[in-house]
RNA sequence: GGGCUAUUAGCUCAGUUGGUUAGAGCGCUUCCUUGACAUGGAAGAGGUCAGUAGUUCGAAUCUACUAUAGCCCACCA
């Protein structure tokens, strides 16, 4: 006997370990068609949020569905080592102990991070289990585990050998106090009340003027950072700015230095801002850096790592703090007559998120991947249709980025991550290479890239001819690689690459990649490139992009705003099934998903409905079995029935249609439509309609057998969406024995043609029962209109066409029940009866009121109806009178229009007769 | 400034190549404690599909423009 209430927590606690421990999530390569998906690995420091819930629900639905279809399925889980985030977490912990990472030293610090990972890194992996994810935990991976590490080193080495990895200058955010580079998201921009200094740069050749007019001919440059002036290597104007067109090609004198620099034209310059002339300092501003690259300008680094000026700033300023230097330079400009005036300016200035020091843009040497050669085949793979975006519009955004791709800076000044496998020969003669302050300055040809230090040593010996070199003569690059440098290998490094494993051979390429739009560039595009380059084939066939989960008002969810929902809390309150089903039902791939707590009641209520329907079936079966559960084998019981009633056949057709529809929908990744289709089948068709029929079925054992069959199909259809309740109910109702699981049950595909023929399942029959429902609804509506209580038994008359009379007559018993009718009488269509009526496809439904009607109210209502119909009929007639419509529109559309017109004309006739009665 | 998307019922959204009187859920109104379920059942109200013009026999659907909103990128020397 099933409990009165479904205990979701108990069910989840029971079934998840059952599945996991019995290998239900695990397949080994075999002869079947594989279906493989890799999870977008969450940060190991992360905690589960609604975005994960959405992303993983979609994947689990697809994976569970394919698995039930009989595909050999792999959903590979794992986490991302998230260099910066993880290092910060551990550094924060250290800070509480009053230590910095430098106090521990590199090796000890990294060990400390590993320790943290072992202790806390399982949090999100644990939380994912709460969602019900059917990920194969036996194949769980980590982007920094040994295998991934090997893959990363091999890839770096290969790209280096291919000339696709190189070292080059790059502007980084630099905190002078911490002595480290910062990632963009570690820089906090704050409003600043600053100044705009207007400075005159004399045009070369212009004469020094008289009294107070230092130069007759100059360009006016406005800057917020005058201390960078000694690093200027050009001034720039907009190419479309006719005011300055005459300056192009000329050179100007850089004040205080006497150096001559060119005037260049670049689109970057905003004509409206400042004077429309910008000083270009490639070594100290990210935009100027790019301008400098475009125009081949020299990069003069005038600052030390600690924020003081170096000798390139000029002897006078060398060693001076940058802000002191600013004052000194402004004073000297003024003294030299170069300073025109000063304005106040409000702008944004970046600060270090940790020490709040003003961040400096600083030129440094970093490692890069040359992206263009990798991007081209990745573009082609999408253009050719080999890889598809779902929805397709994302391919445009992908092309846009790929076609304008910039080289990828992959080095990070961190300790937690894959250390760059580049080795430098110590004590080599410096060739003046500048690479931050902490790294060795060696000529490029004394850099050895190898997967191991030993191999690097061998290279060094060969290169220098010095056999006496030892490992101690080598120093490894101190930087680590960007976390994405491991993530972009995820679809094959997790399957064993670079080893040639069975898994790799069988599961690569994966089928679908499901992710949110925000990491198309960071991750998806790069995986495409890596997959094609290293595996020779794109890593997946379909890229399914879904929206972002937003708060009810459309804003981003954030903890600080307090508008975020915690999926774990929702699971606790409503159940994992409720969370999954609701999110699937309200999510469209085409747009962001707005959620509030109430939305999750849909799923919760549906769970309750399923449970209660199951209880109903159990009770009915027990009643029929005199207290013992009498379980009717779906097939044999109704196979042997002499004939099935219209309602029995109707639910079988509905079931068949639902099965086909859901499969087709899922083929097209329409997760939402699938949820709706199952929901509608279960609730509307089974519960609201068929169960009501079963209660009074004249052939109850057959009807119960049918219910048992469609219920089992419905549970399996639903399982990908609601894994726990479907498993529990399947066992409670005896569809499965102990030790079996619905996860491996066959996904329903509908009935065979043979079965349909045997049971008389036709579209016409389906429509007939739908028409009957319409008639019953019409009668209920008549009751409501005439305020006849539902408990009152009424007399009903049905006017039907002669050729339908027989089939309608056979439904009289069920009509009587559903209509709560004392009698249902059938008369020929066209009879003029003095009763309120409604016209339906089933025939005209008359409700006998036996003089209980308020005539005035009824007249009024009829008048309203007639007016409404008159409008429609007029429009309809006009349409059908249009020769063009009749000629061009499909026949079915024309026929339907004719049918509607006739039907509404009938309605008018009926109403007019009725109106006379009440007059 | 460059790119993308959206605008349909009070709210959140469907509406697949143009073709029935535009749908669902929630919310709202009225009625119903008949043993599966009040986390339920029944009936109902509510939309000139953002606006304008065009293409077409026919437009929520295609085109152009306008208005409004959002997202991504670049961001102010």
CSV table of N, CA, C and O in Angstrom, one decimal, chain A residues 670-773:
chain,number,residue,atom,x,y,z
A,670,UNK,N,14.2,20.5,-27.9
A,670,UNK,CA,13.2,21.4,-27.4
A,670,UNK,C,12.7,20.9,-26.0
A,670,UNK,O,11.6,20.4,-25.8
A,671,UNK,N,13.6,21.1,-25.0
A,671,UNK,CA,13.4,20.5,-23.7
A,671,UNK,C,12.1,21.0,-23.1
A,671,UNK,O,11.4,20.2,-22.5
A,672,UNK,N,11.8,22.3,-23.3
A,672,UNK,CA,10.6,22.9,-22.8
A,672,UNK,C,9.3,22.2,-23.4
A,672,UNK,O,8.4,21.8,-22.6
A,673,UNK,N,9.3,22.0,-24.7
A,673,UNK,CA,8.1,21.5,-25.3
A,673,UNK,C,7.9,20.0,-24.8
A,673,UNK,O,6.8,19.6,-24.7
A,674,UNK,N,9.0,19.3,-24.6
A,674,UNK,CA,8.9,17.9,-24.2
A,674,UNK,C,8.3,17.9,-22.8
A,674,UNK,O,7.4,17.1,-22.5
A,675,UNK,N,8.7,18.8,-21.9
A,675,UNK,CA,8.1,18.9,-20.6
A,675,UNK,C,6.6,19.1,-20.7
A,675,UNK,O,5.8,18.5,-20.0
A,676,UNK,N,6.3,20.1,-21.5
A,676,UNK,CA,4.9,20.4,-21.7
A,676,UNK,C,4.1,19.2,-22.2
A,676,UNK,O,2.9,19.0,-21.8
A,677,UNK,N,4.6,18.5,-23.2
A,677,UNK,CA,3.9,17.4,-23.8
A,677,UNK,C,3.7,16.3,-22.8
A,677,UNK,O,2.6,15.7,-22.7
A,678,UNK,N,4.7,16.0,-21.9
A,678,UNK,CA,4.5,14.9,-20.9
A,678,UNK,C,3.5,15.4,-19.9
A,678,UNK,O,2.6,14.6,-19.4
A,679,UNK,N,3.6,16.6,-19.5
A,679,UNK,CA,2.8,17.2,-18.5
A,679,UNK,C,1.3,17.1,-18.9
A,679,UNK,O,0.4,16.7,-18.2
A,680,UNK,N,1.1,17.5,-20.2
A,680,UNK,CA,-0.3,17.5,-20.7
A,680,UNK,C,-0.8,16.1,-20.8
A,680,UNK,O,-2.0,15.9,-20.4
A,681,UNK,N,0.0,15.2,-21.3
A,681,UNK,CA,-0.5,13.8,-21.5
A,681,UNK,C,-0.8,13.3,-20.1
A,681,UNK,O,-1.9,12.7,-19.9
A,682,UNK,N,0.0,13.5,-19.1
A,682,UNK,CA,-0.2,12.9,-17.8
A,682,UNK,C,-1.4,13.5,-17.1
A,682,UNK,O,-2.3,12.8,-16.6
A,683,UNK,N,-1.4,14.8,-17.1
A,683,UNK,CA,-2.4,15.5,-16.3
A,683,UNK,C,-3.7,15.6,-17.0
A,683,UNK,O,-4.8,15.2,-16.5
A,684,UNK,N,-3.7,16.1,-18.2
A,684,UNK,CA,-5.0,16.3,-18.9
A,684,UNK,C,-5.6,15.0,-19.4
A,684,UNK,O,-6.8,14.8,-19.2
A,685,UNK,N,-4.7,14.2,-20.1
A,685,UNK,CA,-5.3,13.0,-20.7
A,685,UNK,C,-5.5,11.9,-19.7
A,685,UNK,O,-6.6,11.3,-19.6
A,686,UNK,N,-4.5,11.6,-19.0
A,686,UNK,CA,-4.6,10.5,-18.0
A,686,UNK,C,-5.5,10.8,-16.8
A,686,UNK,O,-6.5,10.2,-16.6
A,687,UNK,N,-5.0,11.9,-16.1
A,687,UNK,CA,-5.7,12.2,-14.8
A,687,UNK,C,-7.1,12.8,-15.0
A,687,UNK,O,-8.1,12.3,-14.4
A,688,UNK,N,-7.2,13.9,-15.8
A,688,UNK,CA,-8.4,14.6,-15.9
A,688,UNK,C,-9.5,13.8,-16.7
A,688,UNK,O,-10.7,14.0,-16.5
A,689,UNK,N,-9.0,13.0,-17.6
A,689,UNK,CA,-10.0,12.3,-18.4
A,689,UNK,C,-10.1,10.8,-18.2
A,689,UNK,O,-11.1,10.3,-17.8
A,690,UNK,N,-9.0,10.1,-18.5
A,690,UNK,CA,-9.2,8.7,-18.5
A,690,UNK,C,-9.4,8.1,-17.1
A,690,UNK,O,-10.2,7.2,-16.9
A,691,UNK,N,-8.7,8.7,-16.1
A,691,UNK,CA,-9.0,8.2,-14.7
A,691,UNK,C,-10.4,8.3,-14.3
A,691,UNK,O,-11.0,7.5,-13.7
A,692,UNK,N,-11.0,9.4,-14.7
A,692,UNK,CA,-12.4,9.6,-14.4
A,692,UNK,C,-13.3,8.6,-15.1
A,692,UNK,O,-14.3,8.1,-14.6
A,693,UNK,N,-12.9,8.2,-16.3
A,693,UNK,CA,-13.6,7.2,-17.0
A,693,UNK,C,-13.4,5.8,-16.3
A,693,UNK,O,-14.4,5.0,-16.2
A,694,UNK,N,-12.2,5.5,-15.9
A,694,UNK,CA,-11.9,4.2,-15.3
A,694,UNK,C,-12.7,4.0,-14.1
A,694,UNK,O,-13.2,2.9,-13.8
A,695,UNK,N,-13.0,5.1,-13.3
A,695,UNK,CA,-13.8,4.9,-12.1
A,695,UNK,C,-15.1,4.2,-12.4
A,695,UNK,O,-15.5,3.5,-11.5
A,696,UNK,N,-15.7,4.5,-13.5
A,696,UNK,CA,-17.0,3.9,-13.8
A,696,UNK,C,-17.0,3.1,-15.1
A,696,UNK,O,-18.0,2.9,-15.7
A,697,UNK,N,-15.8,2.6,-15.4
A,697,UNK,CA,-15.7,1.9,-16.7
A,697,UNK,C,-16.6,0.6,-16.6
A,697,UNK,O,-16.6,-0.1,-15.6
A,698,UNK,N,-17.3,0.3,-17.7
A,698,UNK,CA,-18.1,-0.9,-17.7
A,698,UNK,C,-17.3,-2.1,-17.7
A,698,UNK,O,-17.7,-3.2,-17.4
A,699,UNK,N,-16.1,-2.0,-18.2
A,699,UNK,CA,-15.2,-3.2,-18.2
A,699,UNK,C,-13.9,-2.8,-17.5
A,699,UNK,O,-12.8,-2.6,-18.1
A,700,UNK,N,-14.0,-2.8,-16.2
A,700,UNK,CA,-13.0,-2.2,-15.4
A,700,UNK,C,-11.6,-2.9,-15.5
A,700,UNK,O,-10.6,-2.2,-15.4
A,701,UNK,N,-11.7,-4.2,-15.5
A,701,UNK,CA,-10.4,-4.9,-15.5
A,701,UNK,C,-9.6,-4.5,-16.8
A,701,UNK,O,-8.4,-4.4,-16.8
A,702,UNK,N,-10.3,-4.4,-17.9
A,702,UNK,CA,-9.6,-4.0,-19.1
A,702,UNK,C,-9.1,-2.6,-19.1
A,702,UNK,O,-8.0,-2.3,-19.4
A,703,UNK,N,-10.0,-1.7,-18.6
A,703,UNK,CA,-9.6,-0.3,-18.5
A,703,UNK,C,-8.4,-0.1,-17.5
A,703,UNK,O,-7.5,0.7,-17.8
A,704,UNK,N,-8.4,-0.9,-16.4
A,704,UNK,CA,-7.3,-0.8,-15.5
A,704,UNK,C,-6.0,-1.3,-16.1
A,704,UNK,O,-4.9,-0.8,-15.9
A,705,UNK,N,-6.1,-2.3,-16.9
A,705,UNK,CA,-5.0,-2.9,-17.6
A,705,UNK,C,-4.4,-1.8,-18.6
A,705,UNK,O,-3.2,-1.6,-18.7
A,706,UNK,N,-5.3,-1.1,-19.2
A,706,UNK,CA,-4.9,-0.1,-20.2
A,706,UNK,C,-4.2,1.1,-19.4
A,706,UNK,O,-3.2,1.6,-19.7
A,707,UNK,N,-4.8,1.4,-18.2
A,707,UNK,CA,-4.3,2.5,-17.4
A,707,UNK,C,-2.8,2.1,-17.0
A,707,UNK,O,-1.9,2.8,-17.0
A,708,UNK,N,-2.7,0.8,-16.6
A,708,UNK,CA,-1.4,0.3,-16.2
A,708,UNK,C,-0.4,0.4,-17.3
A,708,UNK,O,0.7,0.8,-17.0
A,709,UNK,N,-0.8,0.2,-18.5
A,709,UNK,CA,0.1,0.3,-19.6
A,709,UNK,C,0.5,1.7,-19.9
A,709,UNK,O,1.7,2.0,-20.1
A,710,UNK,N,-0.5,2.6,-20.0
A,710,UNK,CA,-0.1,4.0,-20.4
A,710,UNK,C,0.6,4.7,-19.2
A,710,UNK,O,1.4,5.5,-19.4
A,711,UNK,N,0.3,4.3,-18.0
A,711,UNK,CA,0.9,4.8,-16.8
A,711,UNK,C,2.4,4.5,-16.9
A,711,UNK,O,3.3,5.4,-16.6
A,712,UNK,N,2.7,3.3,-17.2
A,712,UNK,CA,4.1,2.9,-17.3
A,712,UNK,C,4.8,3.6,-18.4
A,712,UNK,O,6.0,4.0,-18.2
A,713,UNK,N,4.1,3.8,-19.5
A,713,UNK,CA,4.8,4.6,-20.6
A,713,UNK,C,5.0,6.0,-20.1
A,713,UNK,O,6.0,6.6,-20.4
A,714,UNK,N,4.0,6.5,-19.5
A,714,UNK,CA,4.1,7.9,-19.0
A,714,UNK,C,5.3,8.1,-18.0
A,714,UNK,O,6.0,9.1,-18.1
A,715,UNK,N,5.4,7.2,-17.1
A,715,UNK,CA,6.5,7.2,-16.2
A,715,UNK,C,7.9,7.3,-16.9
A,715,UNK,O,8.8,8.0,-16.5
A,716,UNK,N,8.0,6.4,-17.9
A,716,UNK,CA,9.3,6.3,-18.6
A,716,UNK,C,9.5,7.6,-19.4
A,716,UNK,O,10.6,8.1,-19.5
A,717,UNK,N,8.4,8.1,-20.0
A,717,UNK,CA,8.5,9.4,-20.8
A,717,UNK,C,9.0,10.5,-19.9
A,717,UNK,O,9.8,11.3,-20.3
A,718,UNK,N,8.6,10.4,-18.7
A,718,UNK,CA,8.9,11.5,-17.7
A,718,UNK,C,10.2,11.3,-17.0
A,718,UNK,O,10.8,12.3,-16.5
A,719,UNK,N,10.7,10.1,-17.0
A,719,UNK,CA,11.9,9.8,-16.2
A,719,UNK,C,13.1,10.8,-16.4
A,719,UNK,O,13.7,11.3,-15.5
A,720,UNK,N,13.4,11.1,-17.6
A,720,UNK,CA,14.5,12.1,-17.8
A,720,UNK,C,14.3,13.4,-17.1
A,720,UNK,O,15.3,14.0,-16.7
A,721,UNK,N,13.1,13.8,-17.0
A,721,UNK,CA,12.8,15.1,-16.3
A,721,UNK,C,12.7,14.9,-14.8
A,721,UNK,O,13.1,15.8,-14.1
A,722,UNK,N,12.1,13.8,-14.4
A,722,UNK,CA,11.8,13.6,-12.9
A,722,UNK,C,12.3,12.2,-12.6
A,722,UNK,O,11.5,11.3,-12.4
A,723,UNK,N,13.6,12.1,-12.4
A,723,UNK,CA,14.2,10.7,-12.2
A,723,UNK,C,13.7,10.0,-10.9
A,723,UNK,O,13.5,8.8,-10.9
A,724,UNK,N,13.6,10.8,-9.8
A,724,UNK,CA,13.4,10.1,-8.5
A,724,UNK,C,11.9,9.6,-8.4
A,724,UNK,O,11.7,8.5,-8.1
A,725,UNK,N,11.0,10.5,-8.6
A,725,UNK,CA,9.6,10.1,-8.4
A,725,UNK,C,9.2,9.0,-9.4
A,725,UNK,O,8.4,8.1,-9.0
A,726,UNK,N,9.7,9.0,-10.6
A,726,UNK,CA,9.4,8.0,-11.5
A,726,UNK,C,9.9,6.6,-11.1
A,726,UNK,O,9.3,5.6,-11.3
A,727,UNK,N,11.2,6.7,-10.6
A,727,UNK,CA,11.8,5.4,-10.1
A,727,UNK,C,11.0,4.8,-9.0
A,727,UNK,O,10.6,3.7,-8.9
A,728,UNK,N,10.6,5.7,-8.0
A,728,UNK,CA,9.9,5.3,-6.8
A,728,UNK,C,8.6,4.7,-7.2
A,728,UNK,O,8.2,3.6,-6.8
A,729,UNK,N,7.8,5.4,-8.0
A,729,UNK,CA,6.5,5.0,-8.4
A,729,UNK,C,6.5,3.7,-9.2
A,729,UNK,O,5.7,2.8,-9.0
A,730,UNK,N,7.5,3.6,-10.1
A,730,UNK,CA,7.7,2.4,-10.9
A,730,UNK,C,7.8,1.2,-10.0
A,730,UNK,O,7.3,0.1,-10.3
A,731,UNK,N,8.6,1.3,-8.9
A,731,UNK,CA,8.8,0.2,-8.0
A,731,UNK,C,7.5,0.0,-7.2
A,731,UNK,O,7.1,-1.2,-7.0
A,732,UNK,N,6.9,1.1,-6.7
A,732,UNK,CA,5.7,0.9,-5.8
A,732,UNK,C,4.6,0.2,-6.6
A,732,UNK,O,3.9,-0.6,-6.0
A,733,UNK,N,4.5,0.5,-7.9
A,733,UNK,CA,3.4,-0.1,-8.6
A,733,UNK,C,3.8,-1.4,-9.2
A,733,UNK,O,3.0,-2.0,-10.0
A,734,UNK,N,5.0,-1.9,-9.0
A,734,UNK,CA,5.4,-3.2,-9.4
A,734,UNK,C,5.8,-3.3,-10.9
A,734,UNK,O,5.8,-4.4,-11.4
A,735,UNK,N,6.1,-2.2,-11.5
A,735,UNK,CA,6.6,-2.3,-12.9
A,735,UNK,C,8.0,-2.8,-12.9
A,735,UNK,O,8.4,-3.4,-13.9
A,736,UNK,N,8.7,-2.6,-11.8
A,736,UNK,CA,10.1,-3.0,-11.7
A,736,UNK,C,10.2,-3.9,-10.4
A,736,UNK,O,9.6,-3.6,-9.4
A,737,UNK,N,11.1,-4.8,-10.5
A,737,UNK,CA,11.4,-5.6,-9.3
A,737,UNK,C,12.6,-5.0,-8.6
A,737,UNK,O,13.3,-4.1,-9.1
A,738,UNK,N,12.8,-5.5,-7.4
A,738,UNK,CA,14.0,-5.0,-6.6
A,738,UNK,C,15.3,-5.2,-7.5
A,738,UNK,O,15.4,-6.3,-8.1
A,739,UNK,N,16.1,-4.2,-7.4
A,739,UNK,CA,17.4,-4.4,-8.2
A,739,UNK,C,17.3,-3.9,-9.6
A,739,UNK,O,18.3,-3.7,-10.3
A,740,UNK,N,16.1,-3.7,-10.1
A,740,UNK,CA,15.9,-3.1,-11.4
A,740,UNK,C,15.8,-1.6,-11.3
A,740,UNK,O,15.6,-1.0,-10.3
A,741,UNK,N,16.0,-0.9,-12.5
A,741,UNK,CA,15.9,0.5,-12.5
A,741,UNK,C,15.2,1.0,-13.7
A,741,UNK,O,15.4,0.5,-14.8
A,742,UNK,N,14.4,2.0,-13.6
A,742,UNK,CA,13.8,2.7,-14.7
A,742,UNK,C,14.8,3.3,-15.6
A,742,UNK,O,14.5,3.5,-16.8
A,743,UNK,N,16.0,3.6,-15.1
A,743,UNK,CA,17.0,4.3,-15.9
A,743,UNK,C,17.3,3.4,-17.1
A,743,UNK,O,17.8,3.9,-18.1
A,744,UNK,N,17.2,2.1,-17.0
A,744,UNK,CA,17.6,1.2,-18.1
A,744,UNK,C,16.4,0.6,-18.8
A,744,UNK,O,16.5,-0.3,-19.5
A,745,UNK,N,15.2,1.1,-18.4
A,745,UNK,CA,14.0,0.7,-19.1
A,745,UNK,C,13.9,1.3,-20.5
A,745,UNK,O,14.5,2.4,-20.7
A,746,UNK,N,13.2,0.7,-21.4
A,746,UNK,CA,13.1,1.2,-22.7
A,746,UNK,C,12.3,2.5,-22.8
A,746,UNK,O,11.3,2.6,-22.2
A,747,UNK,N,12.8,3.5,-23.5
A,747,UNK,CA,12.1,4.7,-23.7
A,747,UNK,C,10.9,4.4,-24.7
A,747,UNK,O,11.2,3.9,-25.8
A,748,UNK,N,9.7,4.8,-24.3
A,748,UNK,CA,8.5,4.5,-25.1
A,748,UNK,C,8.6,5.2,-26.5
A,748,UNK,O,9.0,6.3,-26.6
A,749,UNK,N,8.2,4.4,-27.5
A,749,UNK,CA,8.2,5.0,-28.8
A,749,UNK,C,6.8,5.0,-29.4
A,749,UNK,O,6.6,5.4,-30.6
A,750,UNK,N,5.8,4.5,-28.7
A,750,UNK,CA,4.4,4.5,-29.2
A,750,UNK,C,4.1,3.0,-29.6
A,750,UNK,O,4.9,2.2,-29.5
A,751,UNK,N,2.9,2.9,-30.0
A,751,UNK,CA,2.4,1.5,-30.4
A,751,UNK,C,2.8,1.2,-31.9
A,751,UNK,O,2.9,2.1,-32.7
A,752,UNK,N,2.9,-0.1,-32.2
A,752,UNK,CA,3.2,-0.5,-33.5
A,752,UNK,C,1.9,-0.4,-34.4
A,752,UNK,O,0.8,-0.3,-33.9
A,753,UNK,N,2.1,-0.4,-35.7
A,753,UNK,CA,1.0,-0.3,-36.6
A,753,UNK,C,0.0,-1.5,-36.4
A,753,UNK,O,-1.2,-1.4,-36.5
A,754,UNK,N,0.7,-2.6,-36.1
A,754,UNK,CA,-0.1,-3.9,-35.9
A,754,UNK,C,-1.0,-3.7,-34.7
A,754,UNK,O,-2.2,-4.0,-34.7
A,755,UNK,N,-0.4,-3.2,-33.6
A,755,UNK,CA,-1.2,-3.0,-32.4
A,755,UNK,C,-2.3,-2.0,-32.6
A,755,UNK,O,-3.5,-2.2,-32.2
A,756,UNK,N,-2.0,-0.9,-33.3
A,756,UNK,CA,-3.0,0.1,-33.6
A,756,UNK,C,-4.2,-0.5,-34.4
A,756,UNK,O,-5.4,-0.2,-34.1
A,757,UNK,N,-3.9,-1.4,-35.4
A,757,UNK,CA,-4.9,-2.0,-36.2
A,757,UNK,C,-5.8,-2.9,-35.3
A,757,UNK,O,-7.0,-2.9,-35.3
A,758,UNK,N,-5.1,-3.7,-34.4
A,758,UNK,CA,-5.8,-4.6,-33.6
A,758,UNK,C,-6.8,-3.9,-32.6
A,758,UNK,O,-7.9,-4.4,-32.4
A,759,UNK,N,-6.3,-2.8,-32.1
A,759,UNK,CA,-7.2,-2.1,-31.1
A,759,UNK,C,-8.1,-1.1,-31.7
A,759,UNK,O,-8.8,-0.4,-31.0
A,760,UNK,N,-7.9,-0.8,-33.0
A,760,UNK,CA,-8.8,0.2,-33.6
A,760,UNK,C,-8.4,1.6,-33.2
A,760,UNK,O,-9.2,2.4,-32.9
A,761,UNK,N,-7.1,1.8,-33.2
A,761,UNK,CA,-6.6,3.2,-32.8
A,761,UNK,C,-6.5,4.0,-34.1
A,761,UNK,O,-5.6,3.8,-34.9
A,762,UNK,N,-7.4,4.9,-34.2
A,762,UNK,CA,-7.4,5.8,-35.4
A,762,UNK,C,-7.5,7.2,-35.0
A,762,UNK,O,-8.0,7.6,-33.9
A,763,UNK,N,-7.2,8.1,-35.9
A,763,UNK,CA,-7.3,9.5,-35.7
A,763,UNK,C,-8.8,9.9,-35.6
A,763,UNK,O,-9.2,10.7,-34.7
A,764,UNK,N,-9.6,9.2,-36.4
A,764,UNK,CA,-11.0,9.5,-36.3
A,764,UNK,C,-11.6,9.2,-35.0
A,764,UNK,O,-12.4,9.9,-34.4
A,765,UNK,N,-11.2,8.0,-34.4
A,765,UNK,CA,-11.7,7.6,-33.1
A,765,UNK,C,-11.3,8.7,-32.0
A,765,UNK,O,-12.0,9.1,-31.2
A,766,UNK,N,-10.0,9.1,-32.2
A,766,UNK,CA,-9.5,10.1,-31.2
A,766,UNK,C,-10.4,11.4,-31.3
A,766,UNK,O,-10.8,11.9,-30.3
A,767,UNK,N,-10.6,11.8,-32.5
A,767,UNK,CA,-11.4,13.0,-32.7
A,767,UNK,C,-12.8,12.9,-32.1
A,767,UNK,O,-13.4,13.8,-31.6
A,768,UNK,N,-13.3,11.7,-32.3
A,768,UNK,CA,-14.7,11.4,-31.8
A,768,UNK,C,-14.8,11.6,-30.3
A,768,UNK,O,-15.7,12.2,-29.8
A,769,UNK,N,-13.8,11.0,-29.6
A,769,UNK,CA,-13.8,11.2,-28.1
A,769,UNK,C,-13.5,12.6,-27.7
A,769,UNK,O,-14.1,13.1,-26.8
A,770,UNK,N,-12.6,13.3,-28.5
A,770,UNK,CA,-12.4,14.7,-28.2
A,770,UNK,C,-13.7,15.5,-28.4
A,770,UNK,O,-14.0,16.4,-27.6
A,771,UNK,N,-14.5,15.1,-29.4
A,771,UNK,CA,-15.8,15.7,-29.6
A,771,UNK,C,-16.7,15.5,-28.5
A,771,UNK,O,-17.5,16.3,-28.0
A,772,UNK,N,-16.7,14.3,-28.0
A,772,UNK,CA,-17.5,13.9,-26.8
A,772,UNK,C,-17.2,14.7,-25.6
A,772,UNK,O,-18.0,15.2,-24.9
A,773,UNK,N,-15.9,14.9,-25.4
A,773,UNK,CA,-15.4,15.8,-24.3
A,773,UNK,C,-16.0,17.2,-24.5
A,773,UNK,O,-16.4,17.9,-23.6
